[in-house]
Tab-separated table of C-alpha atoms and ligand atoms in Angstrom:
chain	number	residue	atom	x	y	z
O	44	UNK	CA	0.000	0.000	0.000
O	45	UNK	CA	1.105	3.247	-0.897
O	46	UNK	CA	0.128	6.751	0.780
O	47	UNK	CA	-0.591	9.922	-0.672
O	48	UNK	CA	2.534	11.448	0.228
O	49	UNK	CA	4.689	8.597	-0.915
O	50	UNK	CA	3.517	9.024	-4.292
O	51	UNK	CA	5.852	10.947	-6.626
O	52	UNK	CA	4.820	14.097	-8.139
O	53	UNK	CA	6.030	12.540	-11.878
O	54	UNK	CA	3.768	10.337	-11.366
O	55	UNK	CA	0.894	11.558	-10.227
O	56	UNK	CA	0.607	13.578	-13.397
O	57	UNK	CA	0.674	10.659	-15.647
O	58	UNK	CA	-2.532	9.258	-16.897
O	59	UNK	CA	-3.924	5.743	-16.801
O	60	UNK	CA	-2.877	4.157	-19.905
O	61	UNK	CA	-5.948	3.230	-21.768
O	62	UNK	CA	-7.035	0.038	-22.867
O	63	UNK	CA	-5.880	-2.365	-25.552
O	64	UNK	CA	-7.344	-1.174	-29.113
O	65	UNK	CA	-8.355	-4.129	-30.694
O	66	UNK	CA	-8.959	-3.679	-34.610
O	67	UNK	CA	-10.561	-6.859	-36.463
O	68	UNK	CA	-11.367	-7.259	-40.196
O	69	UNK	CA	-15.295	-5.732	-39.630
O	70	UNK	CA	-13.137	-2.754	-38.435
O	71	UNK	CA	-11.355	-2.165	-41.760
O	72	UNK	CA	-14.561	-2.836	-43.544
O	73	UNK	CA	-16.273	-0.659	-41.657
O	74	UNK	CA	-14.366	2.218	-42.724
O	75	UNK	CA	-17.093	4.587	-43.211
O	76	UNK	CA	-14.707	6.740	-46.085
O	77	UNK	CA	-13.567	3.560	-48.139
O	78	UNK	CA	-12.450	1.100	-47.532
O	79	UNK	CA	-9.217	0.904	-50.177
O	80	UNK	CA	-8.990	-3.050	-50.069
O	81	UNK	CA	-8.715	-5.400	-53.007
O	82	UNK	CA	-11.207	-7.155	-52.922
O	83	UNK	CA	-14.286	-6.051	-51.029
O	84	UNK	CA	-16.632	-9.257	-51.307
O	85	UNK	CA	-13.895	-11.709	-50.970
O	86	UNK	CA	-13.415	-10.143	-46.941
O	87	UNK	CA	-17.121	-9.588	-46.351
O	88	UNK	CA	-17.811	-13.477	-47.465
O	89	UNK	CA	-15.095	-14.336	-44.505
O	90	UNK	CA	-17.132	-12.207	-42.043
O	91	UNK	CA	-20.325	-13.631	-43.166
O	92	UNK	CA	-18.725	-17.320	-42.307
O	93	UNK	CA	-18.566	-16.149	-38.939
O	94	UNK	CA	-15.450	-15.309	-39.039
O	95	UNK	CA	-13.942	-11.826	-37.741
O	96	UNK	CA	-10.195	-12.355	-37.587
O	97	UNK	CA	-8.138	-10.034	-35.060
O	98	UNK	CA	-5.638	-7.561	-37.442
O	99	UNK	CA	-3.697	-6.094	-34.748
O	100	UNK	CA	-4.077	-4.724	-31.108
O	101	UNK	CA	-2.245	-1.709	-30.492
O	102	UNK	CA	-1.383	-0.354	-27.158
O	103	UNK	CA	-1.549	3.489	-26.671
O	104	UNK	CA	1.105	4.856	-24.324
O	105	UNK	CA	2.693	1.326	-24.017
O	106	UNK	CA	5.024	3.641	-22.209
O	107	UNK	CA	3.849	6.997	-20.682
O	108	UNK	CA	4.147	10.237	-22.662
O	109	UNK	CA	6.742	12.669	-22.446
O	110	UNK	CA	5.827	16.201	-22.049
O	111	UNK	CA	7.656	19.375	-24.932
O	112	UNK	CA	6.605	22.192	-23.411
O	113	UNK	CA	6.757	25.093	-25.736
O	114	UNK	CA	5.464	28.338	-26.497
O	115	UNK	CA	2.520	27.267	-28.616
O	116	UNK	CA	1.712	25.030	-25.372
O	117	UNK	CA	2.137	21.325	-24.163
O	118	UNK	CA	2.728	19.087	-26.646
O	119	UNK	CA	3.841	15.410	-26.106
O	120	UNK	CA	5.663	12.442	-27.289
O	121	UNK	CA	3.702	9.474	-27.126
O	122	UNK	CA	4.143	5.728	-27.753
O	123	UNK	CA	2.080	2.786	-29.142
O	124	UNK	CA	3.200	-0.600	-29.282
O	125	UNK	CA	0.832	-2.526	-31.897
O	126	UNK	CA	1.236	-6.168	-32.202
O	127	UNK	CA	0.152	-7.705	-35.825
O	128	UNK	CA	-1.219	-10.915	-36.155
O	129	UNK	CA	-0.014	-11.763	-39.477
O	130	UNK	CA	-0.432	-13.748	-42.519
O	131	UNK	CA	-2.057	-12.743	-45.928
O	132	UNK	CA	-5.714	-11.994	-46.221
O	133	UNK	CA	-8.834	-13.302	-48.150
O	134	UNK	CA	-8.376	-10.141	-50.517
O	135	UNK	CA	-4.466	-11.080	-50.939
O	136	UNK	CA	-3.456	-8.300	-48.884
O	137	UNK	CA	-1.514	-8.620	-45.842
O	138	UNK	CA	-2.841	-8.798	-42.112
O	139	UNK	CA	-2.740	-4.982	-41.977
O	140	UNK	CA	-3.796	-1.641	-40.119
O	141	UNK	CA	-6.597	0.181	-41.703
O	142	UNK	CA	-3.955	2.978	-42.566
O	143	UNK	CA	-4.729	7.185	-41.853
O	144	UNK	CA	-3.499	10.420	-43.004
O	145	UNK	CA	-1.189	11.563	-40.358
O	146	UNK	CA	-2.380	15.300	-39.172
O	147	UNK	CA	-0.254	17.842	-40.820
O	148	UNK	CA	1.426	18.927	-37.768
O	149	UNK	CA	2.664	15.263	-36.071
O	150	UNK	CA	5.698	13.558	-36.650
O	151	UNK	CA	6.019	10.289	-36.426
O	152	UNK	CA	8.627	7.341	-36.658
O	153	UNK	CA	8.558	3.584	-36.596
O	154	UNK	CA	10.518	0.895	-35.670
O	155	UNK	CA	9.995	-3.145	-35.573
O	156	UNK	CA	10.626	-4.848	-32.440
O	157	UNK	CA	9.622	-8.508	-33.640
O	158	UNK	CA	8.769	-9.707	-36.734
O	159	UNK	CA	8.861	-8.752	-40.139
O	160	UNK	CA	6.343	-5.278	-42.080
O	161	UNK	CA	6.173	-3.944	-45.010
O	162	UNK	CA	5.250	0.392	-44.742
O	163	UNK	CA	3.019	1.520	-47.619
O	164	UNK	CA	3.317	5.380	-47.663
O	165	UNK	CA	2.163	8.020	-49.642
O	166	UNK	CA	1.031	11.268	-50.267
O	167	UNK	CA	-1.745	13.076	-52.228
O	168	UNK	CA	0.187	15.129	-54.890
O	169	UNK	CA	0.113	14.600	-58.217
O	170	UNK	CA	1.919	12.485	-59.023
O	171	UNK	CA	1.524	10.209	-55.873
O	172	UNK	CA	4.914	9.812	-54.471
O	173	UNK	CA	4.459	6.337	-52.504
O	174	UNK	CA	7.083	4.252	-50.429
O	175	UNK	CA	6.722	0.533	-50.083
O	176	UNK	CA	9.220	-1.158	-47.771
O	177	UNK	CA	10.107	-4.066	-45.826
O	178	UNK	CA	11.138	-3.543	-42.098
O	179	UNK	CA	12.644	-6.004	-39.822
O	180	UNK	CA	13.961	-5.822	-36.026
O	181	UNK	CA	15.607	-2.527	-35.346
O	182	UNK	CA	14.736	-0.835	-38.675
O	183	UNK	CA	13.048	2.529	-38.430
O	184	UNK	CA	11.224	4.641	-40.496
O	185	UNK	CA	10.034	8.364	-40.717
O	186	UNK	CA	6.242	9.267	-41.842
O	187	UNK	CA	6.423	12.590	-44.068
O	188	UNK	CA	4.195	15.385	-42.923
O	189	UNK	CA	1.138	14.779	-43.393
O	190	UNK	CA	1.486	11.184	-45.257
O	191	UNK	CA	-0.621	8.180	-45.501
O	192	UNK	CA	0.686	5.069	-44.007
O	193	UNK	CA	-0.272	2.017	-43.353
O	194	UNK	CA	1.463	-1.444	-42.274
O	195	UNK	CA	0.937	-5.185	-43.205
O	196	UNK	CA	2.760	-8.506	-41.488
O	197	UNK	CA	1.784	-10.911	-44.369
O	198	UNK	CA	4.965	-13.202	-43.055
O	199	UNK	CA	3.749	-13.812	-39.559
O	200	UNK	CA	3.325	-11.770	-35.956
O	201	UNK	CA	5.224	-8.677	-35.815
O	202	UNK	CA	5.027	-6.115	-32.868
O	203	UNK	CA	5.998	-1.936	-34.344
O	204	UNK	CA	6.607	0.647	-31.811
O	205	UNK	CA	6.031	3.881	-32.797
O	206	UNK	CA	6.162	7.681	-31.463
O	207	UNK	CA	4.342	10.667	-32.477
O	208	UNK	CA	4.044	14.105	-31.369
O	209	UNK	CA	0.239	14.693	-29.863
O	210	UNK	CA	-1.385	17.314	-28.348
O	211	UNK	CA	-3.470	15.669	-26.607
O	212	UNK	CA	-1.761	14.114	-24.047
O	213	UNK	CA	-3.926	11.169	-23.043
O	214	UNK	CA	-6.622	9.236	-24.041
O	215	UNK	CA	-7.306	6.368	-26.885
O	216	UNK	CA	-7.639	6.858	-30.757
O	217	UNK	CA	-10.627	9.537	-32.396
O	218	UNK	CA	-11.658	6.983	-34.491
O	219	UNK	CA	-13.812	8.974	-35.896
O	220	UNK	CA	-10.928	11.987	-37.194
O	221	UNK	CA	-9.030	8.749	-37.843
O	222	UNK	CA	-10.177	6.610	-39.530
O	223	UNK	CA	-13.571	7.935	-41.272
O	224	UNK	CA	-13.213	11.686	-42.233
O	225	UNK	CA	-10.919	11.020	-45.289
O	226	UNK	CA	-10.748	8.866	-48.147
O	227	UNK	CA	-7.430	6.380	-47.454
O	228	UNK	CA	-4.540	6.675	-50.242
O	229	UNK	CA	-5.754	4.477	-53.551
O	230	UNK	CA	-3.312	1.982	-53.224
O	231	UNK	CA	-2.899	-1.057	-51.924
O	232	UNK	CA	-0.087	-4.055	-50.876
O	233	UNK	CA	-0.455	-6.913	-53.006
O	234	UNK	CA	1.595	-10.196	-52.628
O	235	UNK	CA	3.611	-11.234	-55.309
O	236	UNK	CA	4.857	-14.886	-54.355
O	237	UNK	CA	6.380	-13.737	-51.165
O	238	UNK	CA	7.488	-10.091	-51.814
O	239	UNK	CA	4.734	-7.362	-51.570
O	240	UNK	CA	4.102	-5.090	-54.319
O	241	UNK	CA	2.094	-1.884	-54.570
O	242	UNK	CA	-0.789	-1.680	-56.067
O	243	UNK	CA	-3.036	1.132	-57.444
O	244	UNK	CA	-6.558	0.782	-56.415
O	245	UNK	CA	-10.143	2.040	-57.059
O	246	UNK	CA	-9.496	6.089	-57.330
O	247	UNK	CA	-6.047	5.437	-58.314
O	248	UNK	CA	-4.890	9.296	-60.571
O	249	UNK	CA	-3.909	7.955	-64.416
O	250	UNK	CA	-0.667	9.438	-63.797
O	251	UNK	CA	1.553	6.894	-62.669
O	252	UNK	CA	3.131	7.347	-58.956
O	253	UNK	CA	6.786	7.735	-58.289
O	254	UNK	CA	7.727	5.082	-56.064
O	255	UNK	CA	10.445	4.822	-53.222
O	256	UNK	CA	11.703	1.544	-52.686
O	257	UNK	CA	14.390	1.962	-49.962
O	258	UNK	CA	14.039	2.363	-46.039
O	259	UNK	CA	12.140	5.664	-45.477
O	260	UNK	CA	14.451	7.781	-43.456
O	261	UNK	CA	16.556	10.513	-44.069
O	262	UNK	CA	19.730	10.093	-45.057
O	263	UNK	CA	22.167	11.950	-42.370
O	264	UNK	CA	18.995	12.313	-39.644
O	265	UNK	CA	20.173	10.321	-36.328
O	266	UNK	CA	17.342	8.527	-35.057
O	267	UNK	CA	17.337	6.733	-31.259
O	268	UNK	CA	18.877	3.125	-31.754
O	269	UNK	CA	15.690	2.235	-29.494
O	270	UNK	CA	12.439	4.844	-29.650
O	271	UNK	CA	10.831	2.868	-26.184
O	272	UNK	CA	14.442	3.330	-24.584
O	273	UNK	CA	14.248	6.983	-26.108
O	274	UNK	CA	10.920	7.417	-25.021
O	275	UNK	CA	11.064	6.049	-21.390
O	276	UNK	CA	14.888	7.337	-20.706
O	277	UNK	CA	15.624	10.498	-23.036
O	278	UNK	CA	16.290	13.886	-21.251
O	279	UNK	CA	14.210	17.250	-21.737
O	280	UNK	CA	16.545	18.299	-24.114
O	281	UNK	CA	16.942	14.975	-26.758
O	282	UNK	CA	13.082	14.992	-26.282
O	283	UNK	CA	13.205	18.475	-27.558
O	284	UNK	CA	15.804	18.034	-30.135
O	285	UNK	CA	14.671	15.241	-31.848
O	286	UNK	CA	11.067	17.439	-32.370
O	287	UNK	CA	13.207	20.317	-33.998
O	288	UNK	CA	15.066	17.872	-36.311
O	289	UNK	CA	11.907	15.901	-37.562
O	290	UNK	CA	10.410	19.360	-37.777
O	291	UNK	CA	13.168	21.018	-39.698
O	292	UNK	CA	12.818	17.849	-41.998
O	293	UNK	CA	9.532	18.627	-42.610
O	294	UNK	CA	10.363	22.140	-43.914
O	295	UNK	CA	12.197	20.191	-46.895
O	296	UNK	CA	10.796	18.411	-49.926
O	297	UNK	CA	11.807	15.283	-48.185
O	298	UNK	CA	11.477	12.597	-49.251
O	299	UNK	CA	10.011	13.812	-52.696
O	300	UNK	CA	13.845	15.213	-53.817
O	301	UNK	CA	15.550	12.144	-52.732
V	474	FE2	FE1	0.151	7.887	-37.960
């Protein structure tokens, strides 16, 4: 038992994590803006067999935020750990998330602790610039401003850690702002064999989308060698620092000039 005045004052200010998101196939169909899958009937005839297969659970603030105070007001790192069941779908996509348009104003970054993804990303210019890359332990990756991403495990379970700058500093995901108030990016990962591919989809522009094959990070940016170590042990100032760089990124044409 532990009394008031034993608690520590860090602590006190940290909010109860909240509870396990879990996101199953009737969840990606249920997309109220799309959804961009392949092949629409081919998933609804699984759920109509009774079957509603688990995609992924993801864990807001597996570890708690980290406050950036700053003139504009609090703003905070936070962390999800999302764990991906895995395999390749009825639609021969892989086990994936149901993808979003990050806000224009967070940053985000990636890395796989288990497993094996592949990172579909893209933007809305014309043409499309998209990236599609596969990810294994260690490897991170850096969402553009304002990008599209989504991930699929079609090889098996694989667990992603990621943090994001939020300004809201607690609480689970606005599905709604999410997930429904914008169409997803038209395309798609397909399988070929065992590699993915990307795919355009229903929506897809004529003009053909410049594609980015390689891990998406900046070349020259340092990124943490662990973002949960980084999140959990990082000092006011790295906290800070790594904000500025990702920001000062963002000012660039990156990774359009690459
Ligand atoms: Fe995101």
């Amino acid at each position: 038992m532990r009394f008031v005045d034993e608690v520590d004052q860090d602590d006190a200010h940290v909010p109860p994590r909240p509870a396990p998101e879990t996101r199953r196939l009737s969840d990606l169909l249920g997309a109220a803006t799309g959804p961009v899958v392949r092949d629409a009937p081919a998933l609804r005839a699984v759920l109509r067999g009774g079957d509603d297969p688990v995609l992924y659970t993801a864990q807001r603030d597996a570890d708690p935020r980290r406050p950036l105070p700053g003139p504009a007001g609090a703003l905070y790192w936070r962390g999800d750990l999302v764990e991906y069941s895995g395999g390749v779908m009825a639609d021969g996509e892989p086990v994936r998330s149901i993808g979003h348009w990050n806000p224009p104003e967070q940053l985000e970054v990636f890395q796989v602790v288990s497993g094996r993804v592949v990172l579909l990303m893209g933007d809305d210019a014309t043409p499309a610039t998209i990236s599609l890359a596969e990810y294994g332990p260690g490897d991170t990756a850096v969402v553009p401003r304002g990008w599209f991403h989504l991930t699929g495990a079609p090889w098996g379970p694989a667990t992603v850690f990621n943090i994001y700058t939020d300004r809201r500093g607690a609480g689970g995901t606005d599905v709604a702002g999410k997930y429904h108030a914008r169409a997803p990016l038209p395309y798609l990962i397909a399988m070929s064999g065992d590699r993915p591919v990307a795919e355009p989809a229903a929506g897809a522009p004529a003009v053909p989308p410049v594609v980015l094959t390689g891990h998406l990070r900046p070349d020259g940016l340092a990124l943490p060698d662990d973002l949960r170590r980084f999140l959990t042990g990082a000092g006011p100032a790295e906290l800070a620092d790594l904000r500025e760089r990702l920001a000062g990124l963002s000012a660039t044409d990156w990774p359009r000039a690459a």
